[in-house]
Amino acid sequence: MPEIYERGNHPYVDAINDVDQIHEAACLAKSVYDSEKAAIDRRRKFIRERIGRDRRKSAWTGLAFSGGGIRSASFGLGVLQALQAKHKDHPNVYGIEGIDYLSTVSGGGYIGCSLTATLQKTRGKFPFTNPDNYDDTDSVRHIRDFSNYLIPHGALDVATALGIIGRGLVANTVIILPVLLFCVWISLLIHPTVESLGTPIPVIQDLIKTFPGLPLLPLLHGYWFTAILAALNFLFLFAWALAASMKHREERDASRRMGFRFENPLPRDISNRILRDSALHPLGDKPSR
């Protein structure tokens, strides 16, 4: 097999020109090609019999819609409507009937799925034509009126948003600032001057004398406090992760034992009545009134 047919980890298949000598590993790709070719032929036959447009000798044509959320879907809708518009000089070169293959990605799938679904309901008739009545429906009018959904009520929403942001900043400051101030206070207490940063405190000096074989202690110098905090932080995170995983495991085991869990139980009086009626009256019997 020529090296040109090997691309990456997958065998390249020239399914149009190479009909007989297909690599054994490409049999699946060949079957997919045959299936899609048969589907395209059936669709062309349906269009030929329904609207009289014969494309048996035309090359295959594909249409691809890229991603981009609702913006891609809106743009794709305009493209489809433009393709469907008849051109006065080329009446036979237009419309979705001339598309054999449709490929969509992400947001383009919105308009692609909408097109294929509605084409099945309309028996192949293009669904996105301009109606005679251009008035918006109530839902569309509501969307247009409140398209500025971030601040639909003007200055009041701006003030509310600023208040929410300020509240978050104050909350974070109140939670974090005491810890930072405590660390700053400890640092100033141990090293009140810049010159003292390079001198270990007596506790670290005693450790260096007691454990001279530890290579890291002489290198700490003024950064011993940072190193100790880093070690304590590592121990805290390890303990927290271990506790969280154990709690999750206990909750999972408990849910498995229960089989299910009520998220929104009925009020106690209603549930008690249901249990009472089901116990006093077998299935099929109605309680007396």
PDB file of C-alpha atoms in Angstrom, residues 57 101 131:
ATOM      1  CA  LYS A  57     -24.728  14.113 -12.679  1.00  0.00           C
ATOM      2  CA  TYR A 101     -24.396  16.605   3.152  1.00  0.00           C
ATOM      3  CA  PRO A 131     -44.484  34.376   6.424  1.00  0.00           C
TER       4      PRO A 131
END
